[in-house]
Amino acid sequence: MLDLANKTIDETRQGEAYQAETNGSQQYSKYFFIESYGCQMNFSDSEIIASILQGEGFGSTRNVEEADLIFLNTCSIREKAEQTVRKRLTEFKKIKKTNPGLLIGVLGCMAERLKSKLLEEEKLVDLVVGPDAYRTLPSLIEEAESGTKAVNVLLSREETYADISPVRINTNGISAFVSIMRGCNNMCAFCVVPFTRGRERSRDNISIVEECTSLFNEGYREVTLLGQNVDSYYWVDPQTNHAVDFAMLLEQVAQVSPLLRVRFSTSHPKDITDKVLHTMKKHHNICKYIHLPVQSGSNRILQLMNRTYTREWYLGRVNKIKEIMPDCAISSDIIAGFCTEEEQDHLDTLDIMRKTGYEYSYMFAYSERPGTLAARRYKDDVPDETKKRRLDEIVQLQNHLSLESNKKDIGKVFEVLIEGDSKRSKTQWMGRNSQYKVMVFDKTDPKQQPGTYVHVMALECTQGTMIGKIVEQPQLIEA
Ligand code: SAM
Ligand code: SF4
């Protein structure tokens, strides 16, 4: 799950190796190892890939030495993300020497960006497969097994993998991600996603609601609806011509059960509607938390970034959120040192952070990506040390804002979904409130289990965690 607590970037899940849920009695002739990098969408795609491979009789392993196939599901969003993958590839050289039949595949955004060039640059790689080509993995594996390097980086206007039931991997059994759309039609000047993930397309609402219902029946208590720009979700039933927008989809998922929490990510400030906000308010189980990336607080930079809103529009949306749901938490993505950024632009970013009072932020130094609008039109002219200094100031301010926000919650009681033992002690639970804040508290009753809702009063806090105690025992809500 995303851990938003004031990190420049959440590195905790980067390169996470997956072990899929398997049927214990099944015998597999071959084993695959898959590691994921980048955004949550990639982690969710790895579950689709695992499902396709298991359907073909491949078992999953977390032991790279045991694998017949190694897959890296990659990210291209910043240069560093690609460097990490290249470094990881070199580590497989030794294993390939001892196991010459081993196949190595690069999947996802880096595969899409570099295409067959990747095969020339990384001799170790046998397969290059883009995000819309995972259904062809079995035939590509066959091709690679016969000694031919296999590439499929075709992007699709239709593929949503709607009919593939993802195999949940590395799951806590409580929270799951459900992909509701793919691709992106926004052309933010800095961003490589429209080139690596193709045109935006929405998945049909029926299969989404069915997936959420099965998750609930399996014991999951939280779903996060995923897309690059969820507010532009739009599905028209070809049979009835009935259209479903994001607010309607949210409502349908919320109605699966009042005990199923619903989250979503990411909202684009230009698209989030009052209808969505009113739907959130109407349903207790739609979490009061919106990830609303601002990127910059300067109108001049926002225009260069092609974000299509101004700081005034953004603050207007924030005010509307707070008016409709005063308890709603807001988080952001912020880029320091975009092309031509001056000190005043940076101060405008700090100012919009203070005015919004973000609970959390993902914060990045601008990294030029080949082929993007910015790379073609503008000079990456902010010196690295200036980018770093501005990023540090942004991180410092966010730390302060998060602590202030947590302090304001002391004494309040929250409904918390228990996710598991706290990291520090088996005598304590860790869970989150609706606002996505981590809460840690003593276990008090054997009836409490992961997946149970309890009421917790916040007593103390750090900038990343609220420490509390369970109150109102009789109101314990059974999972
Ligand atoms: N679609 C989402 C949105 O619009 O907010 C998220 C897209 S991207 C996977 C996540 C974040 O990475 C962006 O919001 C942006 O802050 C950051 N990002 C994208 N391209 C970047 C670049 N070239 N340099 C630094 N940060 C970048
Ligand atoms: Fe990238 Fe902008 Fe699309 Fe987000 S909305 S994926 S930042 S182009």
Coordinates of C-alpha atoms and ligand atoms in Angstrom, one line a residue, residues 77 183-194 200 227-229 266 268 270-271 293 295 305-307 333 335, ligand 2:
I77 CA 8.9 8.2 -14.5
G183 CA -3.5 5.2 -19.9
C184 CA -3.7 9.0 -19.8
N185 CA -4.8 11.6 -22.3
N186 CA -3.4 14.6 -20.3
M187 CA -0.1 15.8 -21.7
C188 CA 1.6 17.2 -18.7
A189 CA 4.8 18.5 -20.1
F190 CA 7.1 16.6 -17.7
C191 CA 5.4 13.3 -17.9
V192 CA 6.3 10.1 -19.8
V193 CA 3.1 8.2 -18.9
P194 CA 1.0 9.1 -21.9
E200 CA -6.9 6.6 -21.7
G227 CA -6.2 5.1 -12.6
Q228 CA -3.9 7.9 -13.7
N229 CA -6.8 10.3 -13.7
T266 CA -5.3 9.8 -8.6
H268 CA -6.6 15.6 -11.4
K270 CA -9.1 20.0 -13.3
D271 CA -11.5 17.1 -13.3
P293 CA -1.4 16.6 -7.0
Q295 CA 2.9 19.8 -8.9
M305 CA 3.7 22.1 -17.2
N306 CA 0.4 22.1 -19.2
R307 CA -1.5 21.2 -16.1
D333 CA 2.6 15.4 -5.7
I335 CA 7.9 18.8 -8.4
Ligands
SF4_2 FE1 1.3 12.1 -16.2 FE2 -0.2 14.3 -16.1 FE3 -1.2 11.9 -17.0 FE4 -0.6 12.3 -14.5 S1 -2.2 13.4 -15.6 S2 -0.1 10.5 -15.7 S3 1.2 13.6 -14.5 S4 0.4 13.2 -18.0

